[in-house]
PDB file of C-alpha atoms in Angstrom:
ATOM      1  CA  UNK S   1      22.998 -18.688  -4.945  1.00 35.00           C
ATOM      2  CA  UNK S   2      20.478 -16.358  -3.325  1.00 40.00           C
ATOM      3  CA  UNK S   3      18.497 -14.575  -6.049  1.00 39.00           C
ATOM      4  CA  UNK S   4      16.958 -12.009  -3.713  1.00 43.00           C
ATOM      5  CA  UNK S   5      17.974  -8.821  -1.976  1.00 43.00           C
ATOM      6  CA  UNK S   6      16.541  -6.757   0.879  1.00 45.00           C
ATOM      7  CA  UNK S   7      14.477  -3.631   0.394  1.00 53.00           C
ATOM      8  CA  UNK S   8      16.451  -0.539  -0.570  1.00 60.00           C
ATOM      9  CA  UNK S   9      17.190   2.601   1.427  1.00 78.00           C
ATOM     10  CA  UNK S  10      14.771   5.519   1.439  1.00 83.00           C
ATOM     11  CA  UNK S  11      16.722   7.862  -0.842  1.00 86.00           C
ATOM     12  CA  UNK S  12      17.279   5.152  -3.430  1.00 85.00           C
ATOM     13  CA  UNK S  13      13.629   4.136  -3.283  1.00 86.00           C
ATOM     14  CA  UNK S  14      12.557   7.728  -3.878  1.00 90.00           C
ATOM     15  CA  UNK S  15      14.803   7.934  -6.939  1.00 89.00           C
ATOM     16  CA  UNK S  16      13.441   4.668  -8.321  1.00 87.00           C
ATOM     17  CA  UNK S  17       9.800   5.702  -8.159  1.00 90.00           C
ATOM     18  CA  UNK S  18      10.454   9.292  -9.210  1.00 92.00           C
ATOM     19  CA  UNK S  19      11.956   7.910 -12.422  1.00 89.00           C
ATOM     20  CA  UNK S  20       9.194   5.369 -12.964  1.00 88.00           C
ATOM     21  CA  UNK S  21       6.210   7.537 -12.087  1.00 90.00           C
ATOM     22  CA  UNK S  22       5.232   8.095 -15.730  1.00 89.00           C
ATOM     23  CA  UNK S  23       5.472   4.395 -16.591  1.00 88.00           C
ATOM     24  CA  UNK S  24       3.732   3.131 -13.458  1.00 90.00           C
ATOM     25  CA  UNK S  25       0.253   3.706 -14.874  1.00 89.00           C
ATOM     26  CA  UNK S  26       0.896   0.889 -17.356  1.00 88.00           C
ATOM     27  CA  UNK S  27       1.138  -1.657 -14.516  1.00 91.00           C
ATOM     28  CA  UNK S  28      -1.303  -0.251 -11.993  1.00 88.00           C
ATOM     29  CA  UNK S  29      -3.747  -3.062 -12.854  1.00 92.00           C
ATOM     30  CA  UNK S  30      -2.135  -5.177 -10.125  1.00 94.00           C
ATOM     31  CA  UNK S  31      -2.580  -2.688  -7.241  1.00 95.00           C
ATOM     32  CA  UNK S  32      -6.080  -1.940  -8.545  1.00 95.00           C
ATOM     33  CA  UNK S  33      -7.011  -5.622  -8.406  1.00 97.00           C
ATOM     34  CA  UNK S  34      -5.563  -5.970  -4.912  1.00 98.00           C
ATOM     35  CA  UNK S  35      -7.321  -2.782  -3.770  1.00 97.00           C
ATOM     36  CA  UNK S  36     -10.644  -4.174  -4.949  1.00 96.00           C
ATOM     37  CA  UNK S  37     -10.060  -7.295  -2.852  1.00 97.00           C
ATOM     38  CA  UNK S  38      -9.119  -5.143   0.127  1.00 97.00           C
ATOM     39  CA  UNK S  39     -12.368  -3.204  -0.241  1.00 96.00           C
ATOM     40  CA  UNK S  40     -14.308  -6.474  -0.240  1.00 95.00           C
ATOM     41  CA  UNK S  41     -12.694  -7.311   3.093  1.00 95.00           C
ATOM     42  CA  UNK S  42     -13.431  -3.822   4.391  1.00 94.00           C
ATOM     43  CA  UNK S  43     -17.150  -4.374   3.773  1.00 92.00           C
ATOM     44  CA  UNK S  44     -17.153  -6.810   6.694  1.00 89.00           C
ATOM     45  CA  UNK S  45     -15.966  -4.091   9.088  1.00 90.00           C
ATOM     46  CA  UNK S  46     -18.256  -1.560  10.752  1.00 89.00           C
ATOM     47  CA  UNK S  47     -16.314   1.666  10.473  1.00 92.00           C
ATOM     48  CA  UNK S  48     -17.174   5.286   9.659  1.00 95.00           C
ATOM     49  CA  UNK S  49     -13.783   7.005   9.589  1.00 97.00           C
ATOM     50  CA  UNK S  50     -13.473  10.776   9.642  1.00 96.00           C
ATOM     51  CA  UNK S  51      -9.758  10.837   8.803  1.00 97.00           C
ATOM     52  CA  UNK S  52      -8.019   8.312   6.559  1.00 98.00           C
ATOM     53  CA  UNK S  53      -4.349   7.986   5.621  1.00 98.00           C
ATOM     54  CA  UNK S  54      -3.286   6.109   2.482  1.00 98.00           C
ATOM     55  CA  UNK S  55       0.406   5.239   2.914  1.00 98.00           C
ATOM     56  CA  UNK S  56       2.063   4.583  -0.431  1.00 96.00           C
ATOM     57  CA  UNK S  57      -0.735   6.290  -2.349  1.00 96.00           C
ATOM     58  CA  UNK S  58       1.149   6.165  -5.659  1.00 93.00           C
ATOM     59  CA  UNK S  59      -0.915   7.609  -8.499  1.00 93.00           C
ATOM     60  CA  UNK S  60      -3.878   8.324  -6.221  1.00 94.00           C
ATOM     61  CA  UNK S  61      -6.377   5.667  -7.302  1.00 94.00           C
ATOM     62  CA  UNK S  62      -7.040   4.535  -3.738  1.00 96.00           C
ATOM     63  CA  UNK S  63      -7.579   8.139  -2.649  1.00 95.00           C
ATOM     64  CA  UNK S  64     -10.500   8.351  -5.058  1.00 93.00           C
ATOM     65  CA  UNK S  65     -11.856   4.931  -4.101  1.00 94.00           C
ATOM     66  CA  UNK S  66     -11.711   5.693  -0.384  1.00 96.00           C
ATOM     67  CA  UNK S  67     -13.359   9.086  -0.907  1.00 93.00           C
ATOM     68  CA  UNK S  68     -16.158   7.467  -2.887  1.00 93.00           C
ATOM     69  CA  UNK S  69     -16.727   4.989  -0.072  1.00 94.00           C
ATOM     70  CA  UNK S  70     -16.400   7.438   2.820  1.00 95.00           C
ATOM     71  CA  UNK S  71     -17.709  10.681   1.348  1.00 92.00           C
ATOM     72  CA  UNK S  72     -17.463  12.813   4.481  1.00 93.00           C
ATOM     73  CA  UNK S  73     -13.968  11.642   5.442  1.00 95.00           C
ATOM     74  CA  UNK S  74     -10.826  13.715   5.093  1.00 94.00           C
ATOM     75  CA  UNK S  75      -8.325  11.716   3.045  1.00 95.00           C
ATOM     76  CA  UNK S  76      -4.550  12.086   3.219  1.00 95.00           C
ATOM     77  CA  UNK S  77      -2.179  10.508   0.718  1.00 96.00           C
ATOM     78  CA  UNK S  78       1.437   9.804   1.644  1.00 96.00           C
ATOM     79  CA  UNK S  79       4.281   8.581  -0.534  1.00 96.00           C
ATOM     80  CA  UNK S  80       8.068   8.624  -0.562  1.00 94.00           C
ATOM     81  CA  UNK S  81       8.091   9.709  -4.225  1.00 94.00           C
ATOM     82  CA  UNK S  82       7.520  13.361  -5.089  1.00 94.00           C
ATOM     83  CA  UNK S  83       6.735  12.535  -8.713  1.00 94.00           C
ATOM     84  CA  UNK S  84       4.116   9.985  -7.681  1.00 94.00           C
ATOM     85  CA  UNK S  85       2.461  12.630  -5.511  1.00 94.00           C
ATOM     86  CA  UNK S  86       2.492  15.141  -8.374  1.00 92.00           C
ATOM     87  CA  UNK S  87       0.535  12.659 -10.479  1.00 92.00           C
ATOM     88  CA  UNK S  88      -1.754  11.753  -7.595  1.00 92.00           C
ATOM     89  CA  UNK S  89      -2.668  15.416  -7.152  1.00 89.00           C
ATOM     90  CA  UNK S  90      -3.313  15.785 -10.865  1.00 88.00           C
ATOM     91  CA  UNK S  91      -5.534  12.706 -10.878  1.00 84.00           C
ATOM     92  CA  UNK S  92      -7.529  13.670  -7.780  1.00 82.00           C
ATOM     93  CA  UNK S  93      -7.480  17.456  -8.009  1.00 72.00           C
ATOM     94  CA  UNK S  94     -11.210  17.711  -8.773  1.00 41.00           C
ATOM     95  CA  UNK S  95     -13.048  15.812  -6.017  1.00 42.00           C
ATOM     96  CA  UNK S  96     -15.842  13.578  -7.224  1.00 41.00           C
ATOM     97  CA  UNK S  97     -19.268  14.445  -5.872  1.00 40.00           C
ATOM     98  CA  UNK S  98     -21.194  11.897  -3.844  1.00 46.00           C
ATOM     99  CA  UNK S  99     -24.989  11.798  -3.828  1.00 48.00           C
ATOM    100  CA  UNK S 100     -25.232  14.700  -1.371  1.00 50.00           C
ATOM    101  CA  UNK S 101     -22.864  16.792  -3.459  1.00 44.00           C
ATOM    102  CA  UNK S 102     -24.795  15.970  -6.633  1.00 46.00           C
ATOM    103  CA  UNK S 103     -28.065  17.083  -4.993  1.00 52.00           C
ATOM    104  CA  UNK S 104     -26.516  20.374  -3.904  1.00 44.00           C
ATOM    105  CA  UNK S 105     -24.974  20.853  -7.351  1.00 43.00           C
ATOM    106  CA  UNK S 106     -28.304  20.161  -9.064  1.00 48.00           C
ATOM    107  CA  UNK S 107     -30.088  22.649  -6.789  1.00 47.00           C
ATOM    108  CA  UNK S 108     -27.477  25.279  -7.607  1.00 40.00           C
ATOM    109  CA  UNK S 109     -28.011  24.839 -11.338  1.00 42.00           C
ATOM    110  CA  UNK S 110     -31.821  24.542 -11.333  1.00 47.00           C
ATOM    111  CA  UNK S 111     -33.215  26.582  -8.410  1.00 47.00           C
ATOM    112  CA  UNK S 112     -33.506  30.334  -9.075  1.00 46.00           C
ATOM    113  CA  UNK S 113     -34.052  31.556  -5.499  1.00 41.00           C
ATOM    114  CA  UNK S 114     -31.462  32.235  -2.832  1.00 47.00           C
ATOM    115  CA  UNK S 115     -28.402  31.263  -4.873  1.00 48.00           C
ATOM    116  CA  UNK S 116     -25.909  32.170  -2.073  1.00 54.00           C
ATOM    117  CA  UNK S 117     -27.595  29.687   0.285  1.00 53.00           C
ATOM    118  CA  UNK S 118     -27.508  26.904  -2.288  1.00 46.00           C
ATOM    119  CA  UNK S 119     -23.866  27.720  -3.021  1.00 46.00           C
ATOM    120  CA  UNK S 120     -23.026  27.308   0.653  1.00 51.00           C
ATOM    121  CA  UNK S 121     -25.002  24.065   0.731  1.00 47.00           C
ATOM    122  CA  UNK S 122     -22.939  22.726  -2.151  1.00 43.00           C
ATOM    123  CA  UNK S 123     -19.713  23.559  -0.319  1.00 44.00           C
ATOM    124  CA  UNK S 124     -20.889  21.827   2.856  1.00 45.00           C
ATOM    125  CA  UNK S 125     -21.942  18.618   1.143  1.00 46.00           C
ATOM    126  CA  UNK S 126     -19.018  18.230  -1.213  1.00 48.00           C
ATOM    127  CA  UNK S 127     -16.250  15.890  -0.026  1.00 47.00           C
ATOM    128  CA  UNK S 128     -13.477  17.417   2.013  1.00 52.00           C
ATOM    129  CA  UNK S 129     -10.316  18.125   0.007  1.00 53.00           C
ATOM    130  CA  UNK S 130      -7.704  15.404  -0.196  1.00 70.00           C
ATOM    131  CA  UNK S 131      -4.178  16.247   0.881  1.00 89.00           C
ATOM    132  CA  UNK S 132      -0.832  14.661   0.069  1.00 92.00           C
ATOM    133  CA  UNK S 133       2.505  14.611   1.855  1.00 93.00           C
ATOM    134  CA  UNK S 134       5.947  13.200   1.074  1.00 94.00           C
ATOM    135  CA  UNK S 135       7.461  11.307   4.003  1.00 94.00           C
ATOM    136  CA  UNK S 136       9.093   8.150   5.301  1.00 95.00           C
ATOM    137  CA  UNK S 137       6.692   5.465   6.539  1.00 96.00           C
ATOM    138  CA  UNK S 138       8.705   5.232   9.767  1.00 95.00           C
ATOM    139  CA  UNK S 139       8.633   8.986  10.463  1.00 95.00           C
ATOM    140  CA  UNK S 140       5.152  10.340   9.803  1.00 96.00           C
ATOM    141  CA  UNK S 141       4.514  14.112  10.058  1.00 95.00           C
ATOM    142  CA  UNK S 142       1.271  13.645  11.980  1.00 96.00           C
ATOM    143  CA  UNK S 143       0.301  13.915  15.627  1.00 96.00           C
ATOM    144  CA  UNK S 144      -0.579  10.829  17.620  1.00 97.00           C
ATOM    145  CA  UNK S 145      -4.190   9.612  17.463  1.00 97.00           C
ATOM    146  CA  UNK S 146      -4.977  11.360  14.169  1.00 97.00           C
ATOM    147  CA  UNK S 147      -6.533   8.727  11.884  1.00 98.00           C
ATOM    148  CA  UNK S 148      -9.485   6.365  12.148  1.00 98.00           C
ATOM    149  CA  UNK S 149      -8.380   4.234   9.187  1.00 98.00           C
ATOM    150  CA  UNK S 150      -4.823   3.574   8.026  1.00 99.00           C
ATOM    151  CA  UNK S 151      -4.743   2.106   4.511  1.00 99.00           C
ATOM    152  CA  UNK S 152      -1.679   0.834   2.637  1.00 98.00           C
ATOM    153  CA  UNK S 153      -1.872  -1.104  -0.622  1.00 98.00           C
ATOM    154  CA  UNK S 154       1.225  -2.953  -1.903  1.00 96.00           C
ATOM    155  CA  UNK S 155       3.708  -0.536  -0.353  1.00 96.00           C
ATOM    156  CA  UNK S 156       5.042  -1.793   2.980  1.00 95.00           C
ATOM    157  CA  UNK S 157       7.327  -4.423   1.406  1.00 93.00           C
ATOM    158  CA  UNK S 158       9.525  -1.620   0.026  1.00 91.00           C
ATOM    159  CA  UNK S 159      10.618  -0.405   3.451  1.00 92.00           C
ATOM    160  CA  UNK S 160      13.865  -1.680   4.980  1.00 88.00           C
ATOM    161  CA  UNK S 161      12.534  -1.634   8.563  1.00 92.00           C
ATOM    162  CA  UNK S 162       8.894  -2.692   8.781  1.00 94.00           C
ATOM    163  CA  UNK S 163       9.495  -3.385  12.481  1.00 94.00           C
ATOM    164  CA  UNK S 164       9.953   0.385  12.901  1.00 95.00           C
ATOM    165  CA  UNK S 165       7.140   1.306  10.520  1.00 97.00           C
ATOM    166  CA  UNK S 166       4.332  -0.571  12.266  1.00 98.00           C
ATOM    167  CA  UNK S 167       4.763   1.122  15.690  1.00 98.00           C
ATOM    168  CA  UNK S 168       4.735   4.495  13.898  1.00 98.00           C
ATOM    169  CA  UNK S 169       1.556   3.580  12.066  1.00 98.00           C
ATOM    170  CA  UNK S 170      -0.023   2.578  15.355  1.00 98.00           C
ATOM    171  CA  UNK S 171       1.035   5.886  16.906  1.00 98.00           C
ATOM    172  CA  UNK S 172      -0.984   7.975  14.447  1.00 98.00           C
ATOM    173  CA  UNK S 173      -4.060   5.745  14.663  1.00 98.00           C
ATOM    174  CA  UNK S 174      -6.810   6.689  17.082  1.00 98.00           C
ATOM    175  CA  UNK S 175      -7.850   4.216  19.743  1.00 97.00           C
ATOM    176  CA  UNK S 176     -10.379   1.997  18.002  1.00 96.00           C
ATOM    177  CA  UNK S 177      -8.741   2.738  14.641  1.00 98.00           C
ATOM    178  CA  UNK S 178      -8.139   0.123  11.955  1.00 98.00           C
ATOM    179  CA  UNK S 179      -4.954  -0.672  10.035  1.00 98.00           C
ATOM    180  CA  UNK S 180      -5.608  -2.357   6.687  1.00 98.00           C
ATOM    181  CA  UNK S 181      -2.772  -3.242   4.346  1.00 98.00           C
ATOM    182  CA  UNK S 182      -1.489  -5.511   1.602  1.00 98.00           C
ATOM    183  CA  UNK S 183       2.038  -6.350   0.519  1.00 97.00           C
ATOM    184  CA  UNK S 184       4.054  -8.846  -1.504  1.00 96.00           C
ATOM    185  CA  UNK S 185       5.135 -12.127   0.070  1.00 96.00           C
ATOM    186  CA  UNK S 186       8.312 -14.184  -0.470  1.00 94.00           C
ATOM    187  CA  UNK S 187       6.929 -16.346  -3.295  1.00 95.00           C
ATOM    188  CA  UNK S 188       6.395 -13.280  -5.492  1.00 95.00           C
ATOM    189  CA  UNK S 189       8.356 -13.250  -8.772  1.00 93.00           C
ATOM    190  CA  UNK S 190       9.474 -16.849  -8.208  1.00 93.00           C
ATOM    191  CA  UNK S 191       9.698 -17.444 -11.969  1.00 95.00           C
ATOM    192  CA  UNK S 192      12.035 -14.481 -12.328  1.00 92.00           C
ATOM    193  CA  UNK S 193      14.219 -15.716  -9.471  1.00 89.00           C
ATOM    194  CA  UNK S 194      14.473 -19.095 -11.165  1.00 91.00           C
ATOM    195  CA  UNK S 195      15.445 -17.426 -14.442  1.00 91.00           C
ATOM    196  CA  UNK S 196      18.186 -15.444 -12.681  1.00 87.00           C
ATOM    197  CA  UNK S 197      19.553 -18.613 -11.099  1.00 85.00           C
ATOM    198  CA  UNK S 198      19.693 -20.073 -14.592  1.00 82.00           C
ATOM    199  CA  UNK S 199      21.376 -16.970 -16.015  1.00 84.00           C
ATOM    200  CA  UNK S 200      23.835 -16.107 -13.265  1.00 76.00           C
ATOM    201  CA  UNK S 201      24.600 -19.268 -11.304  1.00 71.00           C
ATOM    202  CA  UNK S 202      28.283 -18.388 -10.963  1.00 57.00           C
ATOM    203  CA  UNK S 203      27.734 -14.946  -9.432  1.00 55.00           C
ATOM    204  CA  UNK S 204      26.301 -14.778  -5.885  1.00 49.00           C
ATOM    205  CA  UNK S 205      24.657 -11.448  -6.598  1.00 52.00           C
ATOM    206  CA  UNK S 206      21.127 -10.557  -5.547  1.00 51.00           C
ATOM    207  CA  UNK S 207      18.842  -9.652  -8.461  1.00 68.00           C
ATOM    208  CA  UNK S 208      15.280  -9.487  -7.146  1.00 75.00           C
ATOM    209  CA  UNK S 209      13.804  -7.980  -4.009  1.00 79.00           C
ATOM    210  CA  UNK S 210      13.484 -10.235  -0.982  1.00 82.00           C
ATOM    211  CA  UNK S 211      10.016 -10.164   0.595  1.00 90.00           C
ATOM    212  CA  UNK S 212       9.112 -10.879   4.228  1.00 91.00           C
ATOM    213  CA  UNK S 213       6.994 -13.870   5.246  1.00 93.00           C
ATOM    214  CA  UNK S 214       3.369 -13.388   6.316  1.00 94.00           C
ATOM    215  CA  UNK S 215       3.954 -14.920   9.749  1.00 94.00           C
ATOM    216  CA  UNK S 216       6.813 -12.512  10.425  1.00 94.00           C
ATOM    217  CA  UNK S 217       4.499  -9.587   9.714  1.00 95.00           C
ATOM    218  CA  UNK S 218       1.921 -11.064  12.061  1.00 94.00           C
ATOM    219  CA  UNK S 219       4.558 -11.211  14.788  1.00 95.00           C
ATOM    220  CA  UNK S 220       5.578  -7.611  14.083  1.00 96.00           C
ATOM    221  CA  UNK S 221       1.971  -6.446  14.357  1.00 97.00           C
ATOM    222  CA  UNK S 222       1.673  -8.036  17.785  1.00 96.00           C
ATOM    223  CA  UNK S 223       5.054  -6.682  18.902  1.00 96.00           C
ATOM    224  CA  UNK S 224       3.983  -3.192  17.772  1.00 96.00           C
ATOM    225  CA  UNK S 225       0.943  -3.241  20.033  1.00 96.00           C
ATOM    226  CA  UNK S 226      -1.774  -4.004  17.482  1.00 97.00           C
ATOM    227  CA  UNK S 227      -4.639  -6.225  18.588  1.00 96.00           C
ATOM    228  CA  UNK S 228      -6.763  -8.847  16.838  1.00 93.00           C
ATOM    229  CA  UNK S 229      -4.409  -9.164  13.840  1.00 94.00           C
ATOM    230  CA  UNK S 230      -5.731 -11.115  10.864  1.00 95.00           C
ATOM    231  CA  UNK S 231      -3.351 -12.249   8.118  1.00 96.00           C
ATOM    232  CA  UNK S 232      -4.343 -13.875   4.821  1.00 96.00           C
ATOM    233  CA  UNK S 233      -2.466 -14.900   1.708  1.00 97.00           C
ATOM    234  CA  UNK S 234      -3.338 -15.689  -1.886  1.00 98.00           C
ATOM    235  CA  UNK S 235      -1.384 -16.068  -5.103  1.00 98.00           C
ATOM    236  CA  UNK S 236      -2.173 -14.207  -8.305  1.00 98.00           C
ATOM    237  CA  UNK S 237      -0.608 -15.162 -11.624  1.00 98.00           C
ATOM    238  CA  UNK S 238      -0.123 -12.776 -14.524  1.00 97.00           C
ATOM    239  CA  UNK S 239       0.799 -14.256 -17.895  1.00 98.00           C
ATOM    240  CA  UNK S 240       2.882 -12.724 -20.667  1.00 98.00           C
ATOM    241  CA  UNK S 241       3.394 -13.454 -24.353  1.00 98.00           C
ATOM    242  CA  UNK S 242       7.159 -12.887 -24.169  1.00 98.00           C
ATOM    243  CA  UNK S 243      10.075 -12.453 -21.747  1.00 96.00           C
ATOM    244  CA  UNK S 244      10.441  -8.850 -22.920  1.00 95.00           C
ATOM    245  CA  UNK S 245       6.866  -7.993 -21.921  1.00 96.00           C
ATOM    246  CA  UNK S 246       7.346  -9.615 -18.512  1.00 96.00           C
ATOM    247  CA  UNK S 247      10.617  -7.805 -17.828  1.00 92.00           C
ATOM    248  CA  UNK S 248       9.180  -4.462 -18.927  1.00 92.00           C
ATOM    249  CA  UNK S 249       6.397  -4.772 -16.358  1.00 93.00           C
ATOM    250  CA  UNK S 250       8.832  -5.824 -13.632  1.00 91.00           C
ATOM    251  CA  UNK S 251      10.920  -2.721 -14.330  1.00 87.00           C
ATOM    252  CA  UNK S 252       7.834  -0.510 -14.124  1.00 87.00           C
ATOM    253  CA  UNK S 253       6.867  -2.076 -10.795  1.00 86.00           C
ATOM    254  CA  UNK S 254      10.297  -1.190  -9.469  1.00 75.00           C
ATOM    255  CA  UNK S 255      11.354  -4.735  -8.622  1.00 65.00           C
ATOM    256  CA  UNK S 256      14.941  -4.073  -9.733  1.00 58.00           C
ATOM    257  CA  UNK S 257      16.058  -1.488  -7.130  1.00 45.00           C
ATOM    258  CA  UNK S 258      19.772  -2.203  -7.274  1.00 42.00           C
ATOM    259  CA  UNK S 259      22.048  -0.609  -4.704  1.00 38.00           C
ATOM    260  CA  UNK S 260      25.778  -0.139  -4.381  1.00 38.00           C
ATOM    261  CA  UNK S 261      27.760  -1.622  -7.245  1.00 38.00           C
ATOM    262  CA  UNK S 262      24.888  -3.689  -8.569  1.00 46.00           C
ATOM    263  CA  UNK S 263      23.862  -2.605 -12.018  1.00 49.00           C
ATOM    264  CA  UNK S 264      20.295  -2.341 -13.269  1.00 48.00           C
ATOM    265  CA  UNK S 265      19.074  -4.935 -15.713  1.00 47.00           C
ATOM    266  CA  UNK S 266      19.579  -2.670 -18.711  1.00 47.00           C
ATOM    267  CA  UNK S 267      23.333  -2.554 -18.013  1.00 44.00           C
ATOM    268  CA  UNK S 268      23.953  -6.263 -17.550  1.00 57.00           C
ATOM    269  CA  UNK S 269      25.957  -8.098 -20.164  1.00 78.00           C
ATOM    270  CA  UNK S 270      24.407  -9.347 -23.358  1.00 82.00           C
ATOM    271  CA  UNK S 271      25.169 -12.912 -22.303  1.00 84.00           C
ATOM    272  CA  UNK S 272      23.270 -12.499 -19.050  1.00 84.00           C
ATOM    273  CA  UNK S 273      20.359 -10.965 -20.929  1.00 86.00           C
ATOM    274  CA  UNK S 274      20.241 -13.937 -23.263  1.00 90.00           C
ATOM    275  CA  UNK S 275      20.510 -16.422 -20.395  1.00 89.00           C
ATOM    276  CA  UNK S 276      17.773 -14.632 -18.483  1.00 90.00           C
ATOM    277  CA  UNK S 277      15.456 -14.707 -21.483  1.00 93.00           C
ATOM    278  CA  UNK S 278      16.261 -18.387 -21.899  1.00 94.00           C
ATOM    279  CA  UNK S 279      15.401 -19.044 -18.266  1.00 93.00           C
ATOM    280  CA  UNK S 280      12.016 -17.381 -18.727  1.00 95.00           C
ATOM    281  CA  UNK S 281      11.363 -19.156 -22.017  1.00 97.00           C
ATOM    282  CA  UNK S 282      11.986 -22.484 -20.275  1.00 96.00           C
ATOM    283  CA  UNK S 283       8.963 -21.738 -18.075  1.00 97.00           C
ATOM    284  CA  UNK S 284       6.553 -21.093 -20.956  1.00 98.00           C
ATOM    285  CA  UNK S 285       3.337 -23.034 -20.395  1.00 97.00           C
ATOM    286  CA  UNK S 286       1.443 -25.289 -22.776  1.00 97.00           C
ATOM    287  CA  UNK S 287      -0.869 -22.380 -23.636  1.00 97.00           C
ATOM    288  CA  UNK S 288       2.146 -20.400 -24.854  1.00 97.00           C
ATOM    289  CA  UNK S 289       2.145 -17.928 -21.956  1.00 98.00           C
ATOM    290  CA  UNK S 290       4.946 -17.182 -19.480  1.00 98.00           C
ATOM    291  CA  UNK S 291       3.620 -16.927 -15.897  1.00 98.00           C
ATOM    292  CA  UNK S 292       4.667 -14.496 -13.187  1.00 97.00           C
ATOM    293  CA  UNK S 293       3.443 -15.215  -9.655  1.00 97.00           C
ATOM    294  CA  UNK S 294       2.591 -12.655  -6.982  1.00 97.00           C
ATOM    295  CA  UNK S 295       2.053 -13.773  -3.410  1.00 98.00           C
ATOM    296  CA  UNK S 296      -0.333 -11.197  -1.957  1.00 98.00           C
ATOM    297  CA  UNK S 297      -0.466 -10.839   1.813  1.00 98.00           C
ATOM    298  CA  UNK S 298      -3.485  -9.103   3.342  1.00 98.00           C
ATOM    299  CA  UNK S 299      -3.524  -7.908   6.929  1.00 96.00           C
ATOM    300  CA  UNK S 300      -5.654  -5.882   9.263  1.00 96.00           C
ATOM    301  CA  UNK S 301      -5.447  -5.111  12.967  1.00 97.00           C
ATOM    302  CA  UNK S 302      -6.866  -2.705  15.527  1.00 97.00           C
ATOM    303  CA  UNK S 303      -5.460  -0.166  17.915  1.00 98.00           C
ATOM    304  CA  UNK S 304      -7.134  -0.717  21.276  1.00 95.00           C
ATOM    305  CA  UNK S 305      -6.836   1.226  24.509  1.00 88.00           C
ATOM    306  CA  UNK S 306      -3.521   0.906  26.330  1.00 74.00           C
ATOM    307  CA  UNK S 307      -3.457  -1.690  29.095  1.00 68.00           C
ATOM    308  CA  UNK S 308      -0.353  -0.397  30.871  1.00 61.00           C
ATOM    309  CA  UNK S 309       1.331   2.948  31.477  1.00 57.00           C
ATOM    310  CA  UNK S 310       4.793   3.797  30.154  1.00 57.00           C
ATOM    311  CA  UNK S 311       6.128   2.748  33.568  1.00 57.00           C
ATOM    312  CA  UNK S 312       4.493  -0.670  33.285  1.00 61.00           C
ATOM    313  CA  UNK S 313       1.544  -0.136  35.652  1.00 55.00           C
ATOM    314  CA  UNK S 314      -1.768  -1.739  34.712  1.00 56.00           C
ATOM    315  CA  UNK S 315      -4.543   0.612  33.608  1.00 58.00           C
ATOM    316  CA  UNK S 316      -7.937  -0.242  35.095  1.00 54.00           C
ATOM    317  CA  UNK S 317     -10.917   1.590  33.624  1.00 50.00           C
ATOM    318  CA  UNK S 318     -14.124   2.459  35.504  1.00 54.00           C
ATOM    319  CA  UNK S 319     -16.268   0.166  33.354  1.00 52.00           C
ATOM    320  CA  UNK S 320     -13.976  -2.750  34.186  1.00 49.00           C
ATOM    321  CA  UNK S 321     -14.360  -2.038  37.914  1.00 49.00           C
ATOM    322  CA  UNK S 322     -18.147  -1.940  37.488  1.00 55.00           C
ATOM    323  CA  UNK S 323     -18.162  -5.279  35.686  1.00 53.00           C
ATOM    324  CA  UNK S 324     -15.994  -6.887  38.365  1.00 51.00           C
ATOM    325  CA  UNK S 325     -18.289  -5.559  41.127  1.00 54.00           C
ATOM    326  CA  UNK S 326     -21.416  -6.918  39.432  1.00 58.00           C
ATOM    327  CA  UNK S 327     -19.833 -10.353  39.039  1.00 58.00           C
ATOM    328  CA  UNK S 328     -19.326 -10.521  42.808  1.00 56.00           C
TER     329      UNK S 328
END
């Protein structure tokens, strides 16, 4: 029996995260941990972006982190869920001041002369306002060549057609722009899949999201026109004192997005519930904890200048002609 299912359609996904927006804060420790590791990787890249898009911004934590890192950048947050965006706006509505903003703010409060000038100075040095928009990853409401940095933390695995998403992401990146993302890999929630096989072996019904392999995403990046793709993978394990605690977190993460006639976990039979709990209990470790594995895939790639026209003709730039002439 296959214990997985593909990502859900856009409307269903919006409903799932609209309903779970309030509860999501209880499990945002996982995306926060992954975001921190993404930022460590970003330190190795020389980049001073002026416009940044965070796709799948959720509750807005990455909007704040990116603004703190790139104080002068204009940050856009995008999500499929309206309720997530409402909470992101509430969380990021008062921009945090960087060192330049703090200097201007201090001058405004302590210097008695020329207050209007100092007020203008404070406005100039404060971070630009963050903006949010609700949209599909594969149909972005932005012009081509808009962003210097495209950031997406644990969001892309939700989309049904990542092969259509990546070309769209490349479209809105400027030449020389960087795509940096993370997502869940196929070994995520393996303990839960095993428990479902134990509970529901007679019913060939998918219970847990199916996640795409890292190498497939690498191929999609190349097919979408991205250059110098780098893919990495690591596994993180979260432990729980009980099956109930584990399942509550999985619900909050949205890993039960049932479609069609499939019923959510809360509506399954009592027998299945008991069997599922038994399957999780069987995996309890010697330390008394029940593990839950997350395979985290990290990727980044660049948008470089086009090498061919839409008609297939090679593009030769003046600097390339100069180099070829010098070599002769």
